[in-house]
Amino acid sequence: MSPQDLAKHSEPISLTERRSAEQFQRRLAAAVAGEQWAFTELYETYARRLKAFAMSRRAADADGVANDVMLRVFQNLATFEGSEAKFVSWIFTIARNRLIDLHRAAQRRPQLVDEEPALDAGSTPSAEETAVDRLGGSDVLSLLDELTDDQRDVIVMRMINDQSLEAVSEVLGKPVTAVKALQRRALKQLQKKILARGVSQ
């Protein structure tokens, strides 16, 4: 974490946060140096979040999108400087641009989308894995379909990937106040749909 990033915090950085920031910087430097273990850790940390994001956009191959984005990240890793929060914003900006390109291509040449993406076999799923799996359910995806693209992106990045308002603002290229408004409208819309479904059942 650079001195500029530290100066942005109004409250003192905890020891845990400092260690986490140092660990990220070590991992990033190792990846830039070509260390395989660092690439693996970066991939395992962020690929599932990217998959969830791609699934929320109804990508035909969410795993493929995540892999493609991580490949682009690795190819351009040496050009990145900044904190982990900046890194997350950077990779999600790449992912969002990639998904926009895929959507435009699909409009020109419609493709079939799997209703239920295959889930990776695992021993005990983590909280993040559970969130991704739930996102794969057609019921949740149909709720997200009721939102605008920007609203859906805000909900997935904020609720599924636990990104800050500032990080989402950077990815969407919108001010924080606009992100707050998008989140508020999206949550109201989702609440309305969920209540409506409950009454109809």
GROMACS .gro file of C-alpha atoms in nm:
model
  201
    1MET     CA    1   0.000   0.000   0.000
    2SER     CA    2   0.149   0.333  -0.104
    3PRO     CA    3   0.180   0.636   0.131
    4GLN     CA    4  -0.089   0.807  -0.078
    5ASP     CA    5  -0.330   0.520  -0.014
    6LEU     CA    6  -0.253   0.526   0.358
    7ALA     CA    7  -0.316   0.899   0.374
    8LYS     CA    8  -0.670   0.849   0.243
    9HIS     CA    9  -0.773   0.660   0.555
   10SER     CA   10  -0.926   0.880   0.822
   11GLU     CA   11  -0.876   0.613   1.088
   12PRO     CA   12  -0.551   0.436   1.186
   13ILE     CA   13  -0.472   0.118   0.996
   14SER     CA   14  -0.500  -0.191   1.214
   15LEU     CA   15  -0.214  -0.440   1.242
   16THR     CA   16  -0.424  -0.699   1.055
   17GLU     CA   17  -0.494  -0.456   0.770
   18ARG     CA   18  -0.126  -0.359   0.751
   19ARG     CA   19  -0.018  -0.723   0.734
   20SER     CA   20  -0.281  -0.795   0.470
   21ALA     CA   21  -0.160  -0.500   0.262
   22GLU     CA   22   0.202  -0.612   0.295
   23GLN     CA   23   0.109  -0.969   0.203
   24PHE     CA   24  -0.071  -0.849  -0.110
   25GLN     CA   25   0.227  -0.640  -0.216
   26ARG     CA   26   0.464  -0.936  -0.166
   27ARG     CA   27   0.234  -1.160  -0.368
   28LEU     CA   28   0.203  -0.900  -0.642
   29ALA     CA   29   0.580  -0.850  -0.662
   30ALA     CA   30   0.634  -1.226  -0.676
   31ALA     CA   31   0.380  -1.261  -0.959
   32VAL     CA   32   0.548  -0.980  -1.155
   33ALA     CA   33   0.877  -1.168  -1.104
   34GLY     CA   34   0.715  -1.478  -1.253
   35GLU     CA   35   0.669  -1.687  -0.938
   36GLN     CA   36   0.410  -1.959  -1.010
   37TRP     CA   37   0.281  -1.975  -0.651
   38ALA     CA   38   0.193  -1.605  -0.665
   39PHE     CA   39  -0.001  -1.646  -0.990
   40THR     CA   40  -0.189  -1.938  -0.836
   41GLU     CA   41  -0.281  -1.745  -0.523
   42LEU     CA   42  -0.397  -1.443  -0.720
   43TYR     CA   43  -0.606  -1.665  -0.945
   44GLU     CA   44  -0.765  -1.855  -0.656
   45THR     CA   45  -0.840  -1.529  -0.474
   46TYR     CA   46  -1.017  -1.348  -0.756
   47ALA     CA   47  -1.136  -1.594  -1.022
   48ARG     CA   48  -1.451  -1.698  -0.831
   49ARG     CA   49  -1.552  -1.336  -0.779
   50LEU     CA   50  -1.512  -1.275  -1.150
   51LYS     CA   51  -1.716  -1.587  -1.224
   52ALA     CA   52  -2.001  -1.460  -1.004
   53PHE     CA   53  -1.988  -1.126  -1.182
   54ALA     CA   54  -1.999  -1.295  -1.523
   55MET     CA   55  -2.287  -1.521  -1.414
   56SER     CA   56  -2.488  -1.218  -1.305
   57ARG     CA   57  -2.449  -1.085  -1.660
   58ARG     CA   58  -2.575  -1.417  -1.802
   59ALA     CA   59  -2.243  -1.491  -1.968
   60ALA     CA   60  -2.261  -1.815  -2.165
   61ASP     CA   61  -1.926  -1.927  -2.024
   62ALA     CA   62  -1.869  -1.761  -1.687
   63ASP     CA   63  -1.560  -1.973  -1.616
   64GLY     CA   64  -1.419  -1.876  -1.954
   65VAL     CA   65  -1.475  -1.507  -1.884
   66ALA     CA   66  -1.301  -1.536  -1.546
   67ASN     CA   67  -1.008  -1.718  -1.704
   68ASP     CA   68  -0.985  -1.467  -1.989
   69VAL     CA   69  -0.987  -1.173  -1.750
   70MET     CA   70  -0.722  -1.326  -1.524
   71LEU     CA   71  -0.505  -1.397  -1.829
   72ARG     CA   72  -0.530  -1.032  -1.931
   73VAL     CA   73  -0.450  -0.930  -1.574
   74PHE     CA   74  -0.140  -1.150  -1.567
   75GLN     CA   75  -0.027  -1.020  -1.905
   76ASN     CA   76  -0.045  -0.660  -1.781
   77LEU     CA   77   0.055  -0.716  -1.419
   78ALA     CA   78   0.382  -0.526  -1.451
   79THR     CA   79   0.191  -0.209  -1.540
   80PHE     CA   80  -0.015  -0.212  -1.219
   81GLU     CA   81   0.074  -0.006  -0.913
   82GLY     CA   82  -0.139   0.045  -0.603
   83SER     CA   83  -0.328  -0.117  -0.319
   84GLU     CA   84  -0.535  -0.436  -0.324
   85ALA     CA   85  -0.853  -0.225  -0.343
   86LYS     CA   86  -0.715  -0.058  -0.656
   87PHE     CA   87  -0.623  -0.400  -0.793
   88VAL     CA   88  -0.978  -0.529  -0.744
   89SER     CA   89  -1.118  -0.220  -0.918
   90TRP     CA   90  -0.875  -0.274  -1.202
   91ILE     CA   91  -0.965  -0.639  -1.263
   92PHE     CA   92  -1.338  -0.570  -1.242
   93THR     CA   93  -1.304  -0.286  -1.491
   94ILE     CA   94  -1.138  -0.535  -1.728
   95ALA     CA   95  -1.416  -0.787  -1.659
   96ARG     CA   96  -1.694  -0.535  -1.716
   97ASN     CA   97  -1.543  -0.420  -2.046
   98ARG     CA   98  -1.503  -0.782  -2.155
   99LEU     CA   99  -1.866  -0.862  -2.071
  100ILE     CA  100  -1.987  -0.555  -2.260
  101ASP     CA  101  -1.788  -0.672  -2.565
  102LEU     CA  102  -1.936  -1.023  -2.535
  103HIS     CA  103  -2.288  -0.884  -2.503
  104ARG     CA  104  -2.245  -0.677  -2.818
  105ALA     CA  105  -2.108  -0.979  -3.002
  106ALA     CA  106  -2.400  -1.193  -2.883
  107GLN     CA  107  -2.648  -0.935  -3.015
  108ARG     CA  108  -2.490  -0.967  -3.357
  109ARG     CA  109  -2.477  -1.347  -3.332
  110PRO     CA  110  -2.713  -1.494  -3.069
  111GLN     CA  111  -2.570  -1.779  -2.863
  112LEU     CA  112  -2.732  -2.034  -2.634
  113VAL     CA  113  -2.683  -1.980  -2.261
  114ASP     CA  114  -2.673  -2.269  -2.017
  115GLU     CA  115  -2.955  -2.235  -1.765
  116GLU     CA  116  -2.759  -2.403  -1.486
  117PRO     CA  117  -2.379  -2.366  -1.510
  118ALA     CA  118  -2.190  -2.670  -1.387
  119LEU     CA  119  -2.050  -2.624  -1.040
  120ASP     CA  120  -1.697  -2.724  -0.947
  121ALA     CA  121  -1.675  -3.022  -0.717
  122GLY     CA  122  -1.525  -2.935  -0.380
  123SER     CA  123  -1.496  -3.070  -0.031
  124THR     CA  124  -1.640  -2.804   0.199
  125PRO     CA  125  -1.761  -2.491   0.017
  126SER     CA  126  -1.648  -2.155   0.151
  127ALA     CA  127  -1.886  -1.866   0.208
  128GLU     CA  128  -1.770  -1.717  -0.121
  129GLU     CA  129  -1.828  -2.045  -0.304
  130THR     CA  130  -2.177  -2.068  -0.155
  131ALA     CA  131  -2.256  -1.716  -0.273
  132VAL     CA  132  -2.138  -1.799  -0.625
  133ASP     CA  133  -2.341  -2.122  -0.626
  134ARG     CA  134  -2.652  -1.939  -0.512
  135LEU     CA  135  -2.600  -1.686  -0.784
  136GLY     CA  136  -2.611  -1.970  -1.034
  137GLY     CA  137  -2.970  -2.050  -0.944
  138SER     CA  138  -3.219  -1.946  -1.209
  139ASP     CA  139  -3.440  -1.783  -0.943
  140VAL     CA  140  -3.168  -1.543  -0.831
  141LEU     CA  141  -3.061  -1.470  -1.187
  142SER     CA  142  -3.419  -1.396  -1.286
  143LEU     CA  143  -3.438  -1.141  -1.005
  144LEU     CA  144  -3.117  -0.978  -1.123
  145ASP     CA  145  -3.258  -0.969  -1.475
  146GLU     CA  146  -3.519  -0.724  -1.348
  147LEU     CA  147  -3.245  -0.468  -1.284
  148THR     CA  148  -3.058  -0.242  -1.523
  149ASP     CA  149  -2.701  -0.341  -1.612
  150ASP     CA  150  -2.556  -0.079  -1.377
  151GLN     CA  151  -2.789  -0.176  -1.091
  152ARG     CA  152  -2.702  -0.544  -1.133
  153ASP     CA  153  -2.329  -0.469  -1.139
  154VAL     CA  154  -2.358  -0.264  -0.819
  155ILE     CA  155  -2.550  -0.539  -0.637
  156VAL     CA  156  -2.307  -0.814  -0.741
  157MET     CA  157  -1.994  -0.614  -0.663
  158ARG     CA  158  -2.128  -0.479  -0.334
  159MET     CA  159  -2.323  -0.778  -0.197
  160ILE     CA  160  -2.150  -1.079  -0.352
  161ASN     CA  161  -1.793  -0.950  -0.377
  162ASP     CA  162  -1.804  -0.711  -0.079
  163GLN     CA  163  -1.645  -0.422  -0.267
  164SER     CA  164  -1.651  -0.069  -0.129
  165LEU     CA  165  -1.859   0.211  -0.276
  166GLU     CA  166  -1.538   0.376  -0.390
  167ALA     CA  167  -1.423   0.060  -0.571
  168VAL     CA  168  -1.756   0.018  -0.748
  169SER     CA  169  -1.751   0.388  -0.837
  170GLU     CA  170  -1.415   0.343  -1.005
  171VAL     CA  171  -1.525   0.035  -1.201
  172LEU     CA  172  -1.847   0.196  -1.326
  173GLY     CA  173  -1.689   0.535  -1.387
  174LYS     CA  174  -1.962   0.703  -1.182
  175PRO     CA  175  -1.948   0.918  -0.866
  176VAL     CA  176  -2.006   0.749  -0.530
  177THR     CA  177  -2.338   0.932  -0.493
  178ALA     CA  178  -2.458   0.776  -0.820
  179VAL     CA  179  -2.349   0.430  -0.702
  180LYS     CA  180  -2.542   0.480  -0.376
  181ALA     CA  181  -2.851   0.581  -0.574
  182LEU     CA  182  -2.817   0.276  -0.803
  183GLN     CA  183  -2.782   0.047  -0.502
  184ARG     CA  184  -3.083   0.200  -0.328
  185ARG     CA  185  -3.305   0.169  -0.637
  186ALA     CA  186  -3.184  -0.186  -0.703
  187LEU     CA  187  -3.256  -0.301  -0.348
  188LYS     CA  188  -3.604  -0.146  -0.359
  189GLN     CA  189  -3.671  -0.320  -0.689
  190LEU     CA  190  -3.548  -0.655  -0.557
  191GLN     CA  191  -3.750  -0.619  -0.237
  192LYS     CA  192  -4.063  -0.545  -0.437
  193LYS     CA  193  -4.010  -0.850  -0.660
  194ILE     CA  194  -3.933  -1.082  -0.368
  195LEU     CA  195  -4.244  -0.968  -0.178
  196ALA     CA  196  -4.455  -1.009  -0.491
  197ARG     CA  197  -4.330  -1.364  -0.535
  198GLY     CA  198  -4.401  -1.443  -0.172
  199VAL     CA  199  -4.761  -1.328  -0.205
  200SER     CA  200  -4.814  -1.524  -0.525
  201GLN     CA  201  -4.685  -1.852  -0.376
   0.00000   0.00000   0.00000
